[in-house]
């Protein structure tokens, strides 16, 4: 009787205890449960599978612009409710078909301004981007070309809440009125181009006949874009014994082995994960890449499958210096598509032993806009290695540029100035450097951090001020010179500098200078200047109404009178009384840059 | 185990796991790192506190039920052991699993929770189903 009672009350628990103990022991001893797996043999499982065990990480990713990098047409941000965009003698009309799918029709405008011949009539298949502007992809045939999906020539700009031609997103001059090739200039293949950095585990699937059968594990940048294919990880953690033991065994900081955790990689490998998309590269085996994808596995060395495009890079038999225009003379990238290269050149990166992307950014935070860490603070990050009190006589006059103690100036303002263009805006460079305006004195091709905020000064003034010398009179403003005579990127960054609330000139003068840029022959720069002017106009309702009446993408006959009215309202542009103005404008050298980010 | 020991141990169990709740509240109030910044640990410590205290209270119920139902002494003694062991295993299993845990799963101590749960279920079912022997039916079970 007693044994019977004991067996009934304690038997199941004892049996479970034996099973659990045996399971723990076997799992502990199982070499396959620990250490590296063959991650190259793993396949993607999709973010829904990841959510089962990582709901918080999934939620933060779900709120990010990485997830919405590429989406089905149904996710379009634009209304597609019959809006029209006239540009270069063509009219794009955005509607929806009977099934509600976004649709774009492009027609040639007749002499009397009516829509005539249809040159493009397509359903949208994919939306690309969702943060600054959204591009659209459709499937249609183009004679003599085997690509199936193409980027459309119009995009929806979120900030401006309007349609723009892709020519106004990229730094290219206006095309010829009525020229179909110019109107479709940015209609480019999707499957061997955008596919790569806008999707997870992309493979273009190049076939012998030159056509593509592209595959992606998931639209947009999902979990496995940064962590690698996860089937081996999922299989390993399917057993509960492996999972409960992980807290003890993995606590020894041994690599988990079945998946990459970018936050636990050293700086070099971590930056490689981000650099795969945030830095344009040249593949080592183009044919293989076009068939199967780039072959990069997060956690491995990116340089094994590609090399970053730097200032002196050459592709194949291409001409020397073909990428020079994308970099400043010192090699610092001028475009946001080269943030990886910028970081590689940062002394703080220390050849992969120092600063990593994760020191400032997190992919699983609450702030999707810049994805900065919750505890992000520029001074705190820098102070990990740099003792503020010891920074180049920071307490002395002129030490550290005299900015010590100025609340609105932080490390980034001087060491990561806004000298990068991308996505119709200026951005901070990711190359951390020590400002040295003396190197920019007498040069028209080099920015300096000081005059990016001191927009009314030149580099010589900045060099003297930084050195702690007596203040010297400034020559013509460097920003003004760039605005009038710089190349398109310099003009864009001059507009961006004038739009910043911390710029040293008063708002009225900055607005007048920005109005000058409304006459630029690059639509992207007119768009930037128009948006900047709207921001600088502030509470001046009359000015805001005048700015609203200006359409940066209208034809010259429509926009120039409004620009003239704005100039009259705001006063003279930069250097109006200086003979150097006409010289700068005449010497403006326009270089087309066929890239938008 | 005698009925009085069972009652004392049951009350002690309630007291210990209730005190754990006080400690958890204090950690929350003081925003102690390792607590507020570790959702999995918070969840499992709360589970340990709640389950331990509730099963302790349930033991008081078991003791009362056995006295009312006239559970045979051979069963009653072991039910009391099973009931107290269940409270300790479930409460400390959750607690230990939350203290030492992996990134997304509790630690191995959580494996004693099912053992405690089995003992508790077996004890409750036994009290409900086991009837007193013929010669015991006339009097409640006051001791064993």
XYZ file of C-alpha atoms in Angstrom:
741
model
C 0.000 0.000 0.000
C 2.722 2.464 1.002
C 4.731 1.799 -2.155
C 1.597 2.146 -4.181
C 0.846 5.562 -2.674
C 4.425 6.737 -3.103
C 4.493 5.624 -6.721
C 1.273 7.455 -7.536
C 2.243 10.696 -5.788
C 5.939 10.860 -6.660
C 6.373 8.496 -9.621
C 5.593 10.941 -12.427
C 7.840 13.613 -10.925
C 10.654 11.130 -10.403
C 10.303 9.872 -13.962
C 10.383 13.430 -15.271
C 13.462 14.099 -13.136
C 15.270 11.149 -14.675
C 14.268 12.109 -18.212
C 15.272 15.736 -17.686
C 18.586 14.800 -16.107
C 19.372 12.379 -18.903
C 18.350 14.973 -21.494
C 20.565 17.622 -19.936
C 23.510 15.247 -19.728
C 23.144 14.058 -23.302
C 22.739 17.587 -24.627
C 25.727 18.786 -22.620
C 27.859 16.018 -24.090
C 26.545 16.365 -27.644
C 29.219 18.110 -29.668
C 26.683 19.017 -32.375
C 24.723 21.069 -29.886
C 27.607 23.455 -29.319
C 30.227 25.233 -31.337
C 30.215 26.184 -34.995
C 27.818 24.705 -37.498
C 28.081 24.667 -41.251
C 26.322 27.987 -41.678
C 26.932 27.944 -45.417
C 24.645 24.947 -45.660
C 21.920 26.770 -43.752
C 18.905 28.211 -45.495
C 16.734 31.169 -44.649
C 13.684 30.556 -42.463
C 12.015 33.971 -42.510
C 11.295 36.530 -39.832
C 8.054 34.871 -38.696
C 10.106 31.912 -37.513
C 12.493 34.207 -35.654
C 9.566 35.862 -33.889
C 8.695 32.648 -32.048
C 11.746 32.970 -29.818
C 12.687 36.628 -30.293
C 9.427 38.592 -30.113
C 10.980 41.817 -28.838
C 13.684 41.859 -31.492
C 11.087 41.058 -34.109
C 8.894 43.923 -32.900
C 11.693 46.489 -33.040
C 12.721 45.266 -36.471
C 9.115 45.379 -37.607
C 8.990 49.089 -36.766
C 12.153 49.794 -38.742
C 12.684 51.121 -42.231
C 14.808 48.072 -42.893
C 11.678 45.941 -42.927
C 9.901 48.279 -45.313
C 12.868 48.592 -47.649
C 11.024 46.530 -50.247
C 7.334 45.763 -50.027
C 4.528 44.567 -52.249
C 2.654 47.205 -54.220
C -0.158 47.233 -51.673
C 2.163 48.966 -49.194
C 2.561 52.061 -51.366
C 2.834 55.288 -49.384
C 1.623 57.446 -52.248
C -2.117 57.945 -52.769
C -2.269 56.659 -56.385
C -5.574 58.517 -56.570
C -5.153 60.193 -59.928
C -2.222 62.510 -59.120
C -0.246 63.784 -62.081
C 3.344 64.883 -62.525
C 4.384 66.830 -65.615
C 8.097 66.809 -66.318
C 10.188 67.171 -69.475
C 7.130 67.192 -71.707
C 5.591 64.024 -70.295
C 2.776 63.470 -67.852
C 2.823 60.660 -65.325
C -0.584 59.781 -63.906
C -0.777 57.652 -60.790
C -3.987 55.662 -60.344
C -5.113 52.195 -59.307
C -6.386 49.427 -61.521
C -9.690 47.646 -61.024
C -8.135 45.381 -58.396
C -6.777 48.371 -56.478
C -3.159 47.794 -57.494
C -1.129 50.996 -57.932
C -0.733 51.877 -61.583
C 1.435 54.388 -63.459
C 0.674 55.747 -66.910
C 3.097 58.056 -68.684
C 2.006 60.044 -71.714
C 3.680 62.515 -74.010
C 2.273 66.025 -73.635
C 1.039 67.680 -76.788
C 1.849 71.252 -77.722
C -1.364 72.416 -76.121
C -0.534 70.680 -72.869
C -2.811 67.667 -73.215
C -1.771 64.093 -72.530
C -1.160 62.255 -75.798
C 0.674 59.079 -76.732
C 1.119 56.557 -73.961
C 4.785 55.690 -73.465
C 4.431 53.657 -70.282
C 1.397 51.943 -68.784
C 2.189 49.527 -65.964
C 0.983 48.077 -62.695
C 3.331 48.575 -59.767
C 4.754 45.320 -58.458
C 7.067 46.471 -55.680
C 7.711 49.545 -53.537
C 11.341 50.291 -52.694
C 12.165 52.545 -49.752
C 9.851 54.117 -47.218
C 11.881 56.611 -45.220
C 12.792 59.586 -47.395
C 11.169 58.652 -50.687
C 9.570 55.593 -52.165
C 10.451 54.246 -55.569
C 8.309 51.849 -57.564
C 9.113 48.791 -59.632
C 7.027 47.317 -62.432
C 7.305 44.396 -64.815
C 7.387 45.267 -68.490
C 9.357 44.520 -71.643
C 11.876 46.873 -73.141
C 13.043 46.102 -76.662
C 16.394 44.362 -76.835
C 16.619 43.794 -73.119
C 15.952 40.642 -71.117
C 15.393 42.298 -67.787
C 11.858 41.790 -66.555
C 11.436 44.340 -63.762
C 12.295 48.021 -63.930
C 12.400 51.000 -61.639
C 9.748 53.520 -62.688
C 10.691 57.124 -63.511
C 8.658 58.655 -60.676
C 8.924 58.413 -56.893
C 6.912 59.624 -53.898
C 8.806 62.041 -51.637
C 7.576 61.604 -48.065
C 8.828 64.899 -46.643
C 7.513 67.006 -49.505
C 4.395 64.822 -49.820
C 4.561 64.970 -53.578
C 5.628 63.057 -56.638
C 9.060 63.699 -58.047
C 10.782 62.414 -61.169
C 13.724 60.168 -60.343
C 15.871 62.857 -61.959
C 15.053 65.025 -58.954
C 16.227 62.354 -56.556
C 19.516 61.837 -58.326
C 22.099 64.479 -59.052
C 21.562 64.886 -62.772
C 20.632 68.018 -64.694
C 17.270 68.494 -66.294
C 16.939 66.530 -69.481
C 15.811 67.792 -72.850
C 12.157 68.741 -73.103
C 10.198 66.083 -74.966
C 13.098 63.630 -75.095
C 11.804 60.180 -74.138
C 15.286 58.862 -73.358
C 15.849 61.675 -70.892
C 12.406 61.228 -69.372
C 13.124 57.538 -68.823
C 16.764 58.117 -67.914
C 16.473 56.473 -64.523
C 14.326 53.542 -65.588
C 16.912 50.922 -64.721
C 16.790 47.146 -64.194
C 15.766 45.996 -60.768
C 16.700 42.323 -60.720
C 20.478 42.698 -60.991
C 20.719 46.048 -59.266
C 18.316 47.228 -56.544
C 17.528 43.606 -55.662
C 20.796 43.212 -53.777
C 20.742 45.745 -50.991
C 16.996 46.020 -50.610
C 16.142 42.386 -49.877
C 17.205 39.456 -47.735
C 19.333 36.726 -49.303
C 18.903 37.991 -52.846
C 19.942 35.922 -55.869
C 19.351 37.442 -59.315
C 19.270 33.995 -60.928
C 21.024 34.903 -64.167
C 20.243 32.307 -66.831
C 22.298 31.377 -69.877
C 19.927 33.286 -72.163
C 20.587 36.494 -70.207
C 17.253 36.563 -68.440
C 16.846 36.532 -64.670
C 14.893 34.341 -62.276
C 15.444 36.328 -59.098
C 14.733 34.929 -55.663
C 14.800 36.510 -52.237
C 14.312 34.901 -48.868
C 12.222 37.842 -47.761
C 11.343 41.238 -49.166
C 13.194 44.067 -47.444
C 16.039 43.800 -44.966
C 14.883 41.136 -42.541
C 16.543 39.281 -39.675
C 18.675 37.023 -41.844
C 20.196 39.883 -43.810
C 22.296 40.717 -40.744
C 22.289 37.389 -38.875
C 22.651 35.070 -41.855
C 20.440 32.138 -42.866
C 19.023 30.652 -39.691
C 17.888 27.089 -40.451
C 20.835 25.571 -38.559
C 20.183 27.905 -35.630
C 16.512 26.973 -35.540
C 17.279 23.250 -35.729
C 19.833 23.498 -32.939
C 17.472 25.340 -30.633
C 14.452 23.183 -31.351
C 15.267 21.076 -28.292
C 14.351 22.652 -24.941
C 17.365 21.093 -23.201
C 19.704 22.975 -25.531
C 17.894 26.194 -24.831
C 17.903 25.957 -21.030
C 21.563 24.965 -20.992
C 22.477 27.890 -23.217
C 22.424 30.223 -20.244
C 25.256 28.281 -18.666
C 27.328 27.134 -21.612
C 26.998 30.240 -23.800
C 27.679 32.435 -20.820
C 31.330 31.673 -21.362
C 31.086 34.085 -24.325
C 31.914 31.338 -26.752
C 30.431 32.096 -30.180
C 27.033 30.503 -30.428
C 28.140 29.052 -33.729
C 24.887 28.588 -35.599
C 24.125 32.247 -36.318
C 25.906 35.600 -36.480
C 25.205 38.130 -33.757
C 26.548 41.421 -35.142
C 26.632 42.977 -31.690
C 29.083 40.331 -30.523
C 31.368 40.535 -33.552
C 34.575 42.534 -33.441
C 34.408 45.974 -35.019
C 35.811 44.791 -38.336
C 33.318 41.994 -38.872
C 30.456 44.076 -37.491
C 31.145 46.905 -39.909
C 31.308 44.316 -42.704
C 27.722 43.282 -41.966
C 26.489 46.856 -42.391
C 28.959 47.637 -45.158
C 27.480 44.935 -47.330
C 24.728 47.422 -48.176
C 25.956 50.737 -46.791
C 29.028 50.889 -48.989
C 29.125 50.346 -52.733
C 31.463 47.520 -53.614
C 32.878 45.691 -56.586
C 32.173 41.978 -56.566
C 35.083 39.615 -57.022
C 33.071 37.116 -59.077
C 30.426 39.046 -60.967
C 29.110 36.019 -62.842
C 28.591 34.087 -59.644
C 26.975 37.078 -57.969
C 24.530 37.503 -60.828
C 23.589 33.866 -60.566
C 23.599 33.114 -56.854
C 24.050 36.371 -54.958
C 27.113 37.882 -53.371
C 27.950 34.885 -51.178
C 28.590 36.997 -48.106
C 27.803 35.412 -44.782
C 27.460 37.809 -41.821
C 30.344 37.228 -39.475
C 32.774 36.498 -42.281
C 35.117 38.883 -44.082
C 33.322 41.055 -46.627
C 36.556 41.594 -48.539
C 36.539 37.924 -49.487
C 33.615 38.482 -51.837
C 34.042 42.122 -52.811
C 36.195 45.174 -52.472
C 34.892 48.595 -51.480
C 34.848 51.302 -54.107
C 37.365 53.905 -53.039
C 38.465 57.098 -54.765
C 41.047 55.396 -56.951
C 38.974 52.293 -57.719
C 38.635 51.051 -61.272
C 36.133 48.508 -62.516
C 37.479 46.150 -65.175
C 38.990 48.134 -68.021
C 37.258 51.307 -66.967
C 39.047 54.637 -67.059
C 41.232 55.712 -64.189
C 39.504 58.047 -61.786
C 36.035 56.897 -62.728
C 34.899 57.180 -59.133
C 36.847 60.296 -58.139
C 33.847 62.579 -58.289
C 32.204 60.533 -55.556
C 34.971 61.371 -53.079
C 36.559 64.516 -51.731
C 40.229 64.940 -52.638
C 41.314 63.384 -49.320
C 39.311 60.244 -50.083
C 36.348 61.030 -47.837
C 33.131 59.852 -49.500
C 30.809 62.567 -50.747
C 27.791 60.283 -51.083
C 25.786 58.431 -48.463
C 26.144 55.198 -50.408
C 29.722 55.026 -49.133
C 29.265 55.138 -45.366
C 31.195 51.880 -45.074
C 34.189 53.394 -46.822
C 33.967 56.449 -44.602
C 34.004 54.322 -41.482
C 36.933 52.256 -42.743
C 38.932 55.478 -43.041
C 38.018 56.621 -39.554
C 41.012 56.491 -37.199
C 38.658 55.402 -34.409
C 37.866 52.246 -36.387
C 41.454 51.252 -35.729
C 41.602 48.652 -38.480
C 38.748 46.668 -37.043
C 39.744 46.871 -33.396
C 37.959 50.071 -32.442
C 34.717 51.883 -33.108
C 31.941 49.832 -34.686
C 28.502 50.702 -36.051
C 26.885 49.293 -32.914
C 28.636 51.833 -30.719
C 26.158 54.445 -31.938
C 23.417 52.503 -33.707
C 21.133 49.663 -32.749
C 18.864 47.728 -35.042
C 16.565 46.848 -32.151
C 15.889 50.145 -30.467
C 12.824 52.318 -30.165
C 13.880 54.982 -32.600
C 13.556 53.932 -36.246
C 14.557 57.252 -37.752
C 18.321 57.068 -37.308
C 18.362 53.837 -35.320
C 20.511 55.363 -32.615
C 21.034 53.530 -29.340
C 18.812 54.593 -26.463
C 21.925 55.572 -24.531
C 23.448 57.307 -27.540
C 25.338 60.413 -26.684
C 28.076 61.643 -28.960
C 30.216 62.893 -26.094
C 29.818 59.639 -24.183
C 30.916 57.542 -27.150
C 33.950 59.746 -27.748
C 34.796 59.988 -24.052
C 35.352 56.252 -23.925
C 38.737 56.901 -25.501
C 39.188 60.681 -25.358
C 39.486 62.471 -22.035
C 37.691 65.793 -22.619
C 40.046 67.782 -20.419
C 43.062 66.645 -22.394
C 41.764 67.418 -25.869
C 44.233 69.803 -27.495
C 44.271 72.400 -24.746
C 40.529 72.410 -24.730
C 40.374 74.934 -21.917
C 42.659 77.405 -23.629
C 41.435 80.187 -25.851
C 40.951 78.731 -29.272
C 41.435 75.273 -27.911
C 39.089 72.940 -29.576
C 37.942 75.779 -31.746
C 36.643 77.687 -28.783
C 33.569 75.498 -28.697
C 34.104 74.039 -25.258
C 31.029 74.631 -23.154
C 28.762 75.641 -26.014
C 25.714 73.504 -25.476
C 24.604 73.381 -29.096
C 27.950 72.177 -30.405
C 28.876 68.570 -29.885
C 31.686 66.362 -31.116
C 29.880 65.448 -34.330
C 29.427 69.033 -35.452
C 33.160 69.431 -35.917
C 34.407 65.867 -36.336
C 31.594 64.526 -38.483
C 30.470 67.552 -40.510
C 27.595 67.424 -42.961
C 29.682 66.862 -46.071
C 27.811 63.880 -47.493
C 24.950 64.016 -49.970
C 22.241 61.411 -50.294
C 18.507 61.051 -50.672
C 17.998 64.734 -51.528
C 19.625 65.978 -48.345
C 22.935 66.612 -46.668
C 24.167 64.140 -44.075
C 26.976 63.804 -41.587
C 30.022 61.985 -42.837
C 30.853 58.673 -41.205
C 34.560 59.448 -41.467
C 35.516 60.933 -38.125
C 38.362 63.396 -38.547
C 40.102 66.322 -36.942
C 39.036 69.572 -38.605
C 41.880 71.265 -40.415
C 40.493 74.212 -42.360
C 44.041 75.237 -43.289
C 44.022 72.446 -45.862
C 41.015 74.035 -47.538
C 42.482 77.520 -47.821
C 42.760 78.555 -51.439
C 40.940 75.478 -52.684
C 37.494 75.275 -54.204
C 37.207 71.506 -54.060
C 37.469 70.847 -50.331
C 34.954 71.511 -47.581
C 35.857 72.268 -44.008
C 33.880 71.539 -40.909
C 34.062 75.083 -39.529
C 32.450 76.924 -42.410
C 29.773 74.266 -42.673
C 28.206 76.063 -39.662
C 29.948 79.459 -39.947
C 28.296 79.881 -43.306
C 29.335 83.530 -43.641
C 33.072 82.798 -43.307
C 35.851 81.308 -45.373
C 38.460 78.650 -44.666
C 41.244 81.174 -43.991
C 39.193 82.722 -41.200
C 38.446 79.268 -39.813
C 42.112 78.243 -39.933
C 43.173 81.333 -38.004
C 40.369 80.969 -35.471
C 41.085 77.320 -34.886
C 44.759 77.993 -34.384
C 43.874 80.532 -31.720
C 45.395 83.368 -33.713
C 43.950 86.838 -33.784
C 40.659 86.850 -35.581
C 41.162 87.718 -39.217
C 38.680 89.223 -41.589
C 36.913 86.643 -43.638
C 36.920 86.605 -47.395
C 33.845 85.610 -49.364
C 31.810 82.968 -47.616
C 32.869 79.448 -48.560
C 29.248 78.312 -48.532
C 28.297 81.195 -50.835
C 31.132 80.283 -53.180
C 30.011 76.659 -53.208
C 26.374 77.644 -53.729
C 27.295 79.684 -56.776
C 30.286 77.919 -58.215
C 30.530 74.472 -56.681
C 29.792 71.221 -58.345
C 26.350 69.688 -57.735
C 27.350 68.028 -54.472
C 28.955 71.207 -53.152
C 25.849 73.163 -54.092
C 23.655 70.575 -52.393
C 25.718 70.723 -49.228
C 25.704 74.519 -49.293
C 21.903 74.418 -49.410
C 21.909 71.927 -46.559
C 24.244 74.140 -44.501
C 22.006 77.163 -44.981
C 18.987 75.130 -43.905
C 20.470 74.205 -40.530
C 19.084 76.164 -37.588
C 22.566 76.446 -36.092
C 24.013 78.239 -39.119
C 25.525 81.564 -38.149
C 23.699 83.815 -40.638
C 20.290 85.235 -39.819
C 17.299 83.453 -41.287
C 16.428 86.289 -43.673
C 19.837 86.228 -45.312
C 19.926 82.465 -45.477
C 16.500 82.491 -47.103
C 17.712 84.993 -49.672
C 20.690 82.823 -50.498
C 18.505 79.733 -50.730
C 16.181 81.559 -53.107
C 19.198 81.971 -55.381
C 19.432 78.180 -55.644
C 15.885 77.949 -57.009
C 17.402 78.742 -60.386
C 19.724 75.744 -60.333
C 19.670 73.541 -63.414
C 19.677 70.401 -61.251
C 16.126 69.519 -60.211
C 17.325 67.793 -57.032
C 19.000 71.019 -55.922
C 15.933 73.093 -56.671
C 13.912 70.598 -54.669
C 16.372 70.809 -51.767
C 16.432 74.619 -51.861
C 12.631 74.756 -51.990
C 12.252 72.446 -48.987
C 14.979 74.340 -47.101
C 13.325 77.648 -47.871
C 10.072 76.323 -46.472
C 11.841 75.401 -43.249
C 13.712 78.708 -42.948
C 10.564 80.746 -43.717
C 9.282 79.758 -40.286
C 6.184 81.640 -39.150
C 6.199 84.150 -41.990
C 2.889 83.176 -43.585
C 3.241 85.471 -46.586
C 6.654 84.052 -47.375
C 5.453 80.512 -46.788
C 2.624 81.083 -49.267
C 5.060 82.354 -51.853
C 7.333 79.364 -51.278
C 4.356 77.042 -51.609
C 3.514 78.626 -54.954
C 6.894 77.650 -56.347
C 7.154 74.250 -57.998
C 10.805 73.181 -58.288
C 9.899 70.607 -60.913
C 7.699 72.750 -63.116
C 8.995 73.907 -66.479
C 11.064 77.095 -66.444
C 8.270 79.279 -67.738
C 6.131 78.360 -64.755
C 8.695 78.388 -61.989
C 10.990 81.303 -62.889
C 8.472 84.099 -62.241
C 7.766 82.700 -58.780
C 11.491 82.390 -58.091
C 11.918 86.012 -59.170
C 9.133 87.103 -56.844
C 10.795 85.225 -54.007
C 14.149 86.845 -54.751
C 12.519 90.265 -54.743
C 10.780 89.526 -51.461
C 13.870 88.127 -49.751
C 16.557 90.441 -51.079
C 19.824 89.823 -52.860
C 21.494 86.465 -53.061
C 25.064 85.807 -51.968
C 27.895 88.006 -53.164
C 25.531 90.079 -55.288
C 27.716 93.148 -55.101
C 30.913 91.216 -55.616
C 32.291 90.706 -59.111
C 33.356 87.260 -57.993
C 29.702 86.165 -58.183
C 29.503 86.120 -61.973
C 32.944 84.579 -62.136
C 31.859 81.765 -59.862
C 28.660 81.114 -61.785
C 30.503 81.177 -65.094
C 33.085 78.782 -63.760
C 30.561 76.353 -62.330
C 31.528 72.964 -63.553
C 28.650 70.607 -63.673
C 29.475 66.961 -63.251
C 26.727 64.470 -63.622
C 26.606 61.967 -60.813
C 24.352 59.067 -61.530
C 23.610 58.052 -58.049
C 21.091 59.159 -55.521
C 22.151 57.823 -52.194
C 4.471 14.421 8.113
C 1.946 15.409 10.731
C -0.923 17.748 10.059
C 0.527 20.394 12.327
C 3.917 20.207 10.574
C 2.146 20.486 7.250
C 0.291 23.566 8.382
C 3.435 25.164 9.752
C 5.422 24.392 6.613
C 2.599 25.632 4.417
C 2.495 28.924 6.291
C 6.282 29.144 6.149
C 6.170 28.594 2.396
C 3.591 31.342 1.977
C 5.726 33.621 4.135
C 8.923 32.943 2.173
C 7.372 33.449 -1.232
C 5.375 36.465 -0.069
C 8.619 37.949 1.227
C 10.103 37.297 -2.179
C 7.335 39.471 -3.614
C 8.335 42.231 -1.228
C 11.899 41.896 -2.435
C 10.787 42.065 -6.065
C 8.821 45.217 -5.367
C 11.861 46.743 -3.705
C 14.038 45.921 -6.697
C 11.461 47.493 -8.971
C 11.237 50.561 -6.795
C 14.980 50.949 -6.710
C 15.261 50.270 -10.459
C 18.022 47.774 -9.853
C 19.903 46.775 -12.958
C 19.655 43.082 -13.677
C 16.005 43.353 -12.765
C 14.378 46.249 -14.551
C 16.504 45.699 -17.646
C 15.946 41.947 -17.851
C 12.338 41.168 -18.796
C 12.838 37.414 -18.785
C 14.314 37.470 -15.284
C 11.506 39.713 -14.068
C 8.914 37.371 -15.501
C 10.380 34.234 -13.989
C 11.018 35.730 -10.575
C 7.418 36.900 -10.522
C 6.312 33.432 -11.575
C 8.343 31.919 -8.751
C 6.924 34.346 -6.205
C 3.340 33.861 -7.328
C 3.408 30.096 -7.778
C 5.298 29.435 -4.551
C 2.905 31.561 -2.513
C -0.212 30.177 -4.193
C 0.838 26.552 -3.822
C 1.679 27.308 -0.195
C -1.894 28.554 0.262
C -3.154 25.545 -1.658
C -1.348 23.364 0.870
C -3.441 24.941 3.612
C -6.451 23.946 1.561
C -5.122 20.448 1.109
C -4.602 20.086 4.827
C -8.128 21.321 5.547
C -9.616 19.075 2.839
C -7.832 15.975 4.090
C -9.101 16.574 7.613
C -12.658 17.048 6.308
C -12.562 14.132 3.887
C -10.920 11.632 6.156
C -8.049 10.870 3.818
C -6.355 7.652 4.937
C -3.182 8.290 6.966
C -0.905 6.491 4.518
C -2.082 8.826 1.752
C -2.272 11.944 3.886
C 1.343 11.769 5.056
C 2.657 11.554 1.515
C 0.224 14.081 0.117
C 1.609 16.590 2.611
C 5.165 15.863 1.532
C 4.168 16.087 -2.117
C 2.319 19.355 -1.518
C 5.220 21.060 0.225
C 7.732 19.655 -2.289
C 5.542 20.976 -5.096
C 5.551 24.499 -3.654
C 9.332 24.427 -3.257
C 10.022 22.906 -6.688
C 7.669 25.173 -8.600
C 8.603 28.320 -6.718
C 12.347 27.772 -6.706
C 12.318 26.295 -10.218
C 10.900 29.491 -11.659
C 13.134 31.549 -9.405
C 16.339 29.701 -10.300
C 15.414 29.553 -13.980
C 15.062 33.311 -13.955
C 18.248 34.014 -12.033
C 20.479 31.927 -14.294
C 19.050 32.094 -17.780
C 19.988 32.166 -21.449
C 19.200 35.088 -23.717
C 15.673 33.998 -24.507
C 14.983 30.976 -22.288
C 15.053 30.270 -18.565
C 17.968 28.318 -17.109
C 18.040 24.568 -16.382
C 16.600 24.938 -12.871
C 13.257 25.597 -14.514
C 13.154 21.872 -15.300
C 12.170 21.125 -11.704
C 8.958 23.097 -12.214
C 7.225 20.283 -14.115
C 8.260 17.829 -11.382
C 6.692 20.069 -8.750
C 3.600 20.541 -10.865
C 3.201 16.777 -11.263
C 3.461 16.265 -7.519
C 0.945 18.986 -6.840
C -1.556 17.660 -9.364
C -1.113 14.133 -8.040
C -1.638 15.358 -4.476
C -4.810 17.285 -5.315
C -6.241 14.401 -7.340
C -5.393 11.977 -4.568
C -7.147 14.067 -1.934
C -10.157 14.363 -4.156
C -10.394 10.704 -5.091
C -9.054 8.607 -2.257
C -11.846 7.703 0.109
C -11.360 6.737 3.746
C -11.306 2.998 4.553
C -14.492 1.588 5.973
C -13.371 1.797 9.583
C -12.109 5.374 9.104
C -15.254 6.824 7.511
C -16.874 7.862 10.742
C -14.120 10.242 11.854
C -12.202 13.021 10.195
C -8.460 12.538 9.754
C -6.805 14.669 12.406
C -3.374 13.103 12.372
C -1.230 10.401 10.794
